[in-house]
Amino acid sequence: MRIKTVSLPTEPAVLSVSLLSPAEAAKPEPGIVPPHPKPVARKQVPIQQPAQLVVPSEAPVAASVAVPPAQTFVASTPPIDAPPASMPTQPRFDADYLDNPKPTYPPLSRRVGEQGRVVLRVRVGADGLANDVQLHISSGFARLDNSALETVQHWKFVPARRGNEAIAATVLIPIVFSLKG
């Protein structure tokens, strides 16, 4: 096979360049001064930490454990023109009169020595019922996680409030499964 090279005549492309004079910069009109916003004071907003519920290795007892949550303060800046709104409270699950049962320790988990801490994310409705329960942090053992999930789905809560109105809110619930009595 033979390859034949053919050269075609091409005309050079013409490139034209012209220099433009720089445009005059726009000068700001004197006398117009933009307003400066007023400084906003920062408020300390308490953030409640979830209480821990410990499941003992003995048979579960029907009494709930009320543990006051620890508070952490975080600085926040409210909007400038917004009127001060009342801060919503967190849903509560540790009130004694709610009679929320502790999760049962799965017998097989007890036998093989499984222990751990489960953290559940619960969406509490304005009616105080758990609308959605999700595993937030696993204990590492499916039996312990499932026991906590199934039990908390039937819990009753004191709903969060904004002023006098009950509102839906999310709360993290830690549950500890421990064989130490």
XYZ file of N, CA and C in Angstrom:
543
model
N 0.841 -1.165 0.000
C 0.000 0.000 0.000
C 0.894 1.237 0.000
N 0.557 2.170 -0.854
C 1.350 3.390 -0.941
C 0.533 4.557 -0.423
N 1.230 5.411 0.290
C 0.565 6.606 0.807
C 1.125 7.794 0.048
N 0.238 8.582 -0.461
C 0.646 9.747 -1.219
C 0.313 10.985 -0.400
N 1.278 11.863 -0.248
C 1.074 13.092 0.505
C 0.704 14.189 -0.460
N -0.368 14.876 -0.154
C -0.833 15.969 -1.000
C -0.771 17.237 -0.174
N -0.175 18.275 -0.685
C -0.155 19.545 0.041
C -1.152 20.481 -0.608
N -1.971 21.097 0.223
C -2.997 22.010 -0.256
C -2.561 23.437 0.057
N -2.781 24.333 -0.851
C -2.421 25.724 -0.567
C -3.408 26.301 0.449
N -2.883 26.949 1.499
C -3.738 27.582 2.505
C -3.376 29.044 2.595
N -4.374 29.866 2.770
C -4.136 31.291 2.916
C -3.942 31.591 4.393
N -2.975 32.450 4.710
C -2.782 32.787 6.120
C -3.967 33.593 6.648
N -4.321 33.338 7.888
C -5.417 34.059 8.525
C -4.933 35.428 8.958
N -5.783 36.418 8.801
C -5.423 37.785 9.158
C -6.036 38.094 10.515
N -5.199 38.601 11.415
C -5.651 38.956 12.754
C -5.479 40.447 12.910
N -6.536 41.116 13.263
C -6.491 42.565 13.390
C -6.609 42.932 14.861
N -5.709 43.828 15.346
C -5.715 44.262 16.739
C -5.777 45.775 16.754
N -6.659 46.308 17.553
C -6.690 47.760 17.719
C -6.742 48.069 19.205
N -6.087 49.127 19.596
C -6.028 49.516 21.001
C -7.166 50.473 21.311
N -7.789 50.261 22.449
C -8.883 51.116 22.880
C -8.390 51.993 24.015
N -8.909 53.179 24.090
C -8.532 54.035 25.218
C -9.315 53.580 26.449
N -8.683 53.642 27.648
C -9.389 53.180 28.845
C -10.573 54.079 29.159
N -11.659 53.472 29.612
C -12.859 54.215 29.972
C -12.620 54.935 31.287
N -13.266 56.076 31.436
C -13.114 56.812 32.683
C -13.835 56.056 33.790
N -13.179 56.003 34.954
C -13.779 55.310 36.092
C -14.948 56.134 36.615
N -16.004 55.445 36.991
C -17.171 56.128 37.535
C -16.812 56.703 38.896
N -17.119 57.967 39.071
C -16.801 58.623 40.339
C -18.049 58.613 41.214
N -17.901 58.216 42.506
C -19.078 58.225 43.377
C -19.510 59.660 43.658
N -20.809 59.846 43.743
C -21.339 61.170 44.032
C -21.065 61.509 45.490
N -20.560 62.700 45.759
C -20.330 63.066 47.155
C -21.656 63.304 47.857
N -21.693 63.025 49.130
C -22.892 63.261 49.927
C -23.735 62.018 50.130
N -23.499 60.949 49.377
C -24.257 59.717 49.583
C -23.393 58.778 50.408
N -23.839 58.507 51.631
C -23.093 57.630 52.530
C -23.995 56.457 52.875
N -23.552 55.217 52.623
C -24.407 54.072 52.970
C -24.570 53.984 54.489
N -25.776 53.606 54.968
C -26.001 53.500 56.421
C -25.240 52.302 56.988
N -24.749 52.470 58.193
C -24.049 51.391 58.888
C -25.033 50.688 59.815
N -25.098 49.329 59.774
C -26.018 48.623 60.676
C -25.554 48.747 62.121
N -26.543 48.722 63.022
C -26.232 48.783 64.447
C -25.640 47.451 64.884
N -24.699 47.467 65.816
C -24.155 46.191 66.307
C -25.223 45.419 67.074
N -25.176 44.103 66.939
C -26.148 43.228 67.581
C -25.479 42.530 68.755
N -26.140 42.569 69.910
C -25.602 41.880 71.086
C -25.885 40.394 70.961
N -24.934 39.569 71.363
C -25.111 38.116 71.296
C -25.737 37.614 72.588
N -26.652 36.667 72.446
C -27.298 36.053 73.600
C -26.681 34.698 73.870
N -26.725 34.271 75.103
C -26.302 32.927 75.478
C -27.541 32.041 75.412
N -27.504 31.012 74.575
C -28.629 30.110 74.397
C -28.269 28.756 74.997
N -29.057 28.238 75.972
C -28.714 26.931 76.542
C -29.091 25.810 75.591
N -28.229 24.814 75.483
C -28.496 23.608 74.698
C -28.532 22.453 75.683
N -29.648 21.730 75.668
C -29.779 20.642 76.620
C -29.163 19.378 76.061
N -28.430 18.681 76.904
C -27.857 17.393 76.537
C -28.861 16.309 76.936
N -28.974 15.226 76.170
C -29.918 14.175 76.523
C -29.483 13.441 77.785
N -30.479 12.998 78.539
C -30.202 12.220 79.741
C -29.926 10.775 79.345
N -29.201 10.046 80.179
C -28.892 8.655 79.867
C -29.820 7.736 80.646
N -30.249 6.681 80.005
C -31.081 5.676 80.611
C -30.259 4.403 80.663
N -30.037 3.841 81.850
C -29.206 2.659 82.011
C -30.116 1.459 82.212
N -29.887 0.407 81.436
C -30.651 -0.822 81.560
C -29.808 -1.797 82.377
N -30.234 -2.146 83.602
C -29.441 -3.051 84.431
C -29.542 -4.482 83.933
N -28.639 -5.332 84.428
C -28.636 -6.723 83.999
C -29.747 -7.522 84.673
N -30.325 -7.017 85.728
C -31.447 -7.687 86.392
C -32.708 -7.487 85.552
N -33.818 -8.100 85.981
C -35.072 -7.952 85.267
C -35.483 -6.484 85.292
N -36.063 -5.959 84.203
C -36.410 -4.547 84.168
C -37.486 -4.205 85.199
N -37.363 -3.031 85.783
C -38.319 -2.532 86.757
C -39.148 -1.477 86.044
N -40.402 -1.290 86.439
C -41.294 -0.388 85.740
C -41.063 1.080 86.085
N -40.149 1.410 86.967
C -39.910 2.803 87.344
C -38.947 3.457 86.358
N -39.200 4.696 86.017
C -38.315 5.444 85.140
C -37.300 6.195 85.978
N -36.163 6.487 85.374
C -35.116 7.227 86.064
C -35.134 8.644 85.532
N -35.301 9.642 86.394
C -35.293 11.040 85.984
C -33.913 11.610 86.233
N -33.248 12.000 85.149
C -31.913 12.571 85.252
C -31.974 13.968 84.656
N -31.617 15.018 85.407
C -31.659 16.351 84.816
C -30.585 16.488 83.753
N -30.921 17.024 82.594
C -29.937 17.152 81.528
C -28.927 18.255 81.836
N -27.686 18.034 81.379
C -26.655 19.051 81.525
C -26.908 20.139 80.493
N -26.482 21.356 80.781
C -26.695 22.444 79.841
C -25.371 22.990 79.358
N -25.316 23.301 78.071
C -24.158 23.919 77.455
C -24.630 25.235 76.862
N -23.813 26.270 76.926
C -24.213 27.555 76.390
C -23.477 27.834 75.097
N -24.230 28.296 74.090
C -23.679 28.610 72.781
C -24.149 30.014 72.419
N -23.265 30.832 71.869
C -23.642 32.190 71.477
C -24.379 32.145 70.150
N -25.434 32.951 70.038
C -26.171 33.029 68.783
C -26.531 34.482 68.528
N -26.770 34.817 67.267
C -27.161 36.183 66.930
C -28.570 36.159 66.380
N -29.511 36.843 67.041
C -30.876 36.893 66.530
C -30.962 37.887 65.377
N -31.985 37.785 64.513
C -32.156 38.760 63.445
C -32.370 40.153 64.036
N -31.974 41.194 63.303
C -32.032 42.554 63.826
C -33.470 43.010 64.038
N -34.354 42.783 63.075
C -35.704 43.310 63.147
C -36.705 42.347 63.774
N -36.281 41.154 64.161
C -37.215 40.162 64.688
C -37.546 40.471 66.144
N -38.822 40.347 66.527
C -39.161 40.531 67.935
C -38.653 39.337 68.728
N -38.339 39.519 70.004
C -37.829 38.394 70.781
C -38.890 37.310 70.900
N -38.552 36.107 70.464
C -39.475 34.972 70.514
C -39.111 34.097 71.696
N -40.110 33.437 72.244
C -39.810 32.547 73.361
C -39.121 31.301 72.822
N -38.118 30.843 73.527
C -37.344 29.680 73.108
C -38.172 28.422 73.323
N -38.190 27.523 72.342
C -38.922 26.273 72.543
C -38.185 25.394 73.546
N -38.945 24.640 74.313
C -38.352 23.694 75.249
C -38.151 22.371 74.532
N -37.300 21.519 75.070
C -37.043 20.200 74.493
C -38.142 19.228 74.924
N -38.447 18.228 74.087
C -39.358 17.175 74.520
C -38.722 16.413 75.676
N -39.551 15.927 76.593
C -39.017 15.191 77.735
C -39.548 13.766 77.711
N -38.666 12.837 78.083
C -39.040 11.429 78.132
C -38.768 10.849 79.504
N -38.210 11.649 80.410
C -37.782 11.124 81.698
C -38.737 11.465 82.835
N -39.892 12.053 82.543
C -40.836 12.387 83.602
C -41.402 11.100 84.202
N -41.454 11.053 85.534
C -41.860 9.826 86.228
C -43.274 9.372 85.870
N -44.185 10.300 85.670
C -45.574 9.910 85.456
C -45.841 9.330 84.074
N -44.867 9.355 83.181
C -45.075 8.806 81.845
C -44.995 7.286 81.822
N -44.380 6.679 82.811
C -44.258 5.214 82.917
C -43.700 4.580 81.647
N -42.659 5.165 81.077
C -42.017 4.573 79.903
C -41.195 3.374 80.351
N -41.461 2.192 79.776
C -40.711 1.002 80.196
C -39.279 1.038 79.669
N -38.384 0.439 80.418
C -37.002 0.309 79.961
C -36.953 -0.789 78.905
N -36.045 -0.677 77.957
C -35.912 -1.752 76.966
C -35.483 -3.049 77.655
N -36.017 -4.157 77.170
C -35.614 -5.443 77.745
C -34.239 -5.821 77.214
N -33.446 -6.423 78.073
C -32.110 -6.885 77.683
C -32.321 -8.211 76.960
N -32.015 -8.326 75.688
C -32.237 -9.586 74.974
C -31.483 -10.732 75.660
N -32.160 -11.858 75.928
C -31.519 -12.966 76.650
C -30.243 -13.469 75.974
N -30.239 -13.578 74.655
C -29.044 -14.057 73.962
C -27.897 -13.049 74.106
N -28.219 -11.766 74.040
C -27.190 -10.731 74.231
C -26.599 -10.817 75.634
N -27.449 -11.086 76.618
C -26.986 -11.227 78.000
C -26.061 -12.439 78.117
N -26.456 -13.550 77.454
C -25.683 -14.787 77.539
C -24.293 -14.645 76.928
N -24.209 -13.946 75.784
C -22.918 -13.827 75.108
C -22.140 -12.588 75.551
N -22.697 -11.826 76.488
C -21.971 -10.696 77.070
C -21.980 -9.422 76.245
N -23.001 -9.231 75.412
C -23.066 -8.003 74.617
C -23.494 -6.826 75.493
N -22.755 -5.735 75.406
C -23.065 -4.508 76.127
C -22.861 -3.351 75.161
N -23.500 -2.235 75.427
C -23.270 -1.085 74.564
C -24.223 0.046 74.842
N -23.997 1.126 74.122
C -24.804 2.344 74.254
C -25.453 2.625 72.907
N -26.762 2.758 72.907
C -27.547 3.051 71.711
C -28.046 4.491 71.843
N -27.942 5.269 70.777
C -28.525 6.611 70.777
C -29.567 6.649 69.666
N -30.799 6.993 70.054
C -31.910 7.049 69.111
C -32.302 8.496 68.862
N -32.652 8.795 67.614
C -33.187 10.124 67.261
C -34.694 9.943 67.141
N -35.446 10.662 67.991
C -36.893 10.505 68.036
C -37.557 11.828 67.668
N -38.451 11.784 66.693
C -39.264 12.946 66.329
C -40.544 12.845 67.141
N -40.699 13.761 68.101
C -41.851 13.757 69.002
C -42.877 14.744 68.465
N -44.099 14.260 68.272
C -45.168 15.118 67.774
C -45.714 16.020 68.862
N -46.556 16.969 68.472
C -47.169 17.877 69.438
C -48.083 17.119 70.394
N -48.504 15.907 70.008
C -49.352 15.085 70.870
C -48.549 14.269 71.880
N -47.217 14.344 71.831
C -46.383 13.625 72.792
C -46.047 12.203 72.379
N -46.430 11.789 71.186
C -46.130 10.440 70.713
C -44.917 10.463 69.786
N -44.213 9.341 69.732
C -43.037 9.223 68.865
C -43.514 9.019 67.429
N -43.333 10.026 66.593
C -43.735 9.924 65.188
C -42.720 9.153 64.365
N -41.433 9.293 64.711
C -40.373 8.644 63.949
C -39.227 8.332 64.897
N -38.771 7.081 64.899
C -37.645 6.665 65.741
C -36.583 6.085 64.820
N -35.366 6.653 64.884
C -34.268 6.196 64.030
C -33.042 5.933 64.879
N -32.230 4.997 64.416
C -30.965 4.697 65.073
C -29.976 5.804 64.718
N -29.508 6.542 65.728
C -28.542 7.631 65.513
C -27.118 7.104 65.671
N -26.859 6.359 66.759
C -25.562 5.717 66.991
C -25.829 4.286 67.450
N -25.242 3.326 66.774
C -25.441 1.913 67.088
C -24.566 1.483 68.255
N -25.045 0.476 68.974
C -24.246 -0.120 70.046
C -23.216 -1.081 69.465
N -23.408 -1.453 68.212
C -22.546 -2.446 67.589
C -23.183 -3.828 67.598
N -24.341 -3.946 68.246
C -25.047 -5.229 68.334
C -26.496 -5.012 67.909
N -26.922 -5.703 66.859
C -28.261 -5.518 66.298
C -29.354 -5.834 67.308
N -29.157 -6.855 68.152
C -30.194 -7.211 69.131
C -30.436 -6.068 70.113
N -29.366 -5.430 70.587
C -29.514 -4.311 71.525
C -30.163 -3.115 70.824
N -29.726 -2.828 69.601
C -30.298 -1.713 68.841
C -31.795 -1.925 68.615
N -32.178 -3.129 68.200
C -33.589 -3.420 67.920
C -34.442 -3.367 69.174
N -33.927 -3.845 70.298
C -34.671 -3.784 71.553
C -34.958 -2.337 71.930
N -33.961 -1.478 71.789
C -34.146 -0.057 72.105
C -35.149 0.585 71.144
N -35.013 0.305 69.847
C -35.923 0.877 68.844
C -37.371 0.478 69.100
N -37.602 -0.813 69.325
C -38.969 -1.305 69.520
C -39.599 -0.724 70.774
N -38.824 -0.576 71.844
C -39.370 -0.067 73.099
C -39.702 1.415 72.998
N -38.797 2.212 72.473
C -38.976 3.670 72.442
C -40.097 4.077 71.486
N -40.411 3.243 70.492
C -41.522 3.554 69.582
C -42.845 3.667 70.334
N -42.946 3.030 71.494
C -44.195 3.032 72.259
C -44.147 3.984 73.447
N -43.089 4.732 73.602
C -42.973 5.672 74.716
C -43.887 6.879 74.511
N -44.233 7.510 75.636
C -44.963 8.774 75.628
C -43.990 9.854 76.072
N -44.158 11.049 75.553
C -43.258 12.154 75.833
C -44.042 13.382 76.279
N -43.385 14.257 76.994
C -43.916 15.592 77.232
C -43.435 16.400 76.032
N -44.352 16.889 75.172
C -43.905 17.538 73.937
C -43.161 18.845 74.209
N -42.379 19.242 73.231
C -41.690 20.533 73.306
C -42.738 21.633 73.244
N -42.392 22.785 73.790
C -43.333 23.904 73.797
C -42.644 25.172 73.335
N -43.386 25.972 72.635
C -42.975 27.343 72.319
C -44.057 28.225 72.913
N -43.729 28.855 74.021
C -44.744 29.600 74.762
C -45.701 28.599 75.384
N -46.993 28.745 75.082
C -48.000 27.808 75.600
C -48.401 26.763 74.576
N -47.785 26.785 73.399
C -48.169 25.886 72.315
C -47.244 24.675 72.244
N -47.833 23.468 72.218
C -47.051 22.238 72.040
C -46.633 22.155 70.577
N -45.348 21.832 70.352
C -44.831 21.747 68.985
C -44.071 20.436 68.812
N -43.910 20.013 67.564
C -43.116 18.820 67.257
C -41.641 19.187 67.341
N -40.824 18.252 67.822
C -39.381 18.484 67.941
C -38.670 17.137 67.938
N -37.351 17.188 67.771
C -36.526 15.983 67.754
C -35.668 15.951 69.003
N -35.523 14.760 69.582
C -34.705 14.586 70.783
C -33.822 13.354 70.589
N -32.605 13.400 71.142
C -31.703 12.243 71.127
C -31.839 11.525 72.457
N -32.040 10.214 72.397
C -32.224 9.416 73.608
C -31.128 8.366 73.686
N -30.229 8.493 74.672
C -29.205 7.467 74.861
C -29.737 6.355 75.765
N -29.463 5.124 75.411
C -29.854 3.964 76.221
C -28.620 3.093 76.376
N -28.283 2.787 77.634
C -27.088 2.001 77.928
C -27.508 0.595 78.345
N -26.957 -0.393 77.675
C -27.153 -1.792 78.044
C -25.875 -2.235 78.749
N -25.987 -2.547 80.033
C -24.807 -2.912 80.813
C -25.106 -4.148 81.649
N -24.158 -5.083 81.686
C -24.323 -6.294 82.489
C -23.874 -6.080 83.926
N -23.251 -4.948 84.201
C -22.840 -4.650 85.576
C -24.039 -4.093 86.312
N -24.392 -4.712 87.440
C -25.605 -4.361 88.152
C -25.459 -3.206 89.023
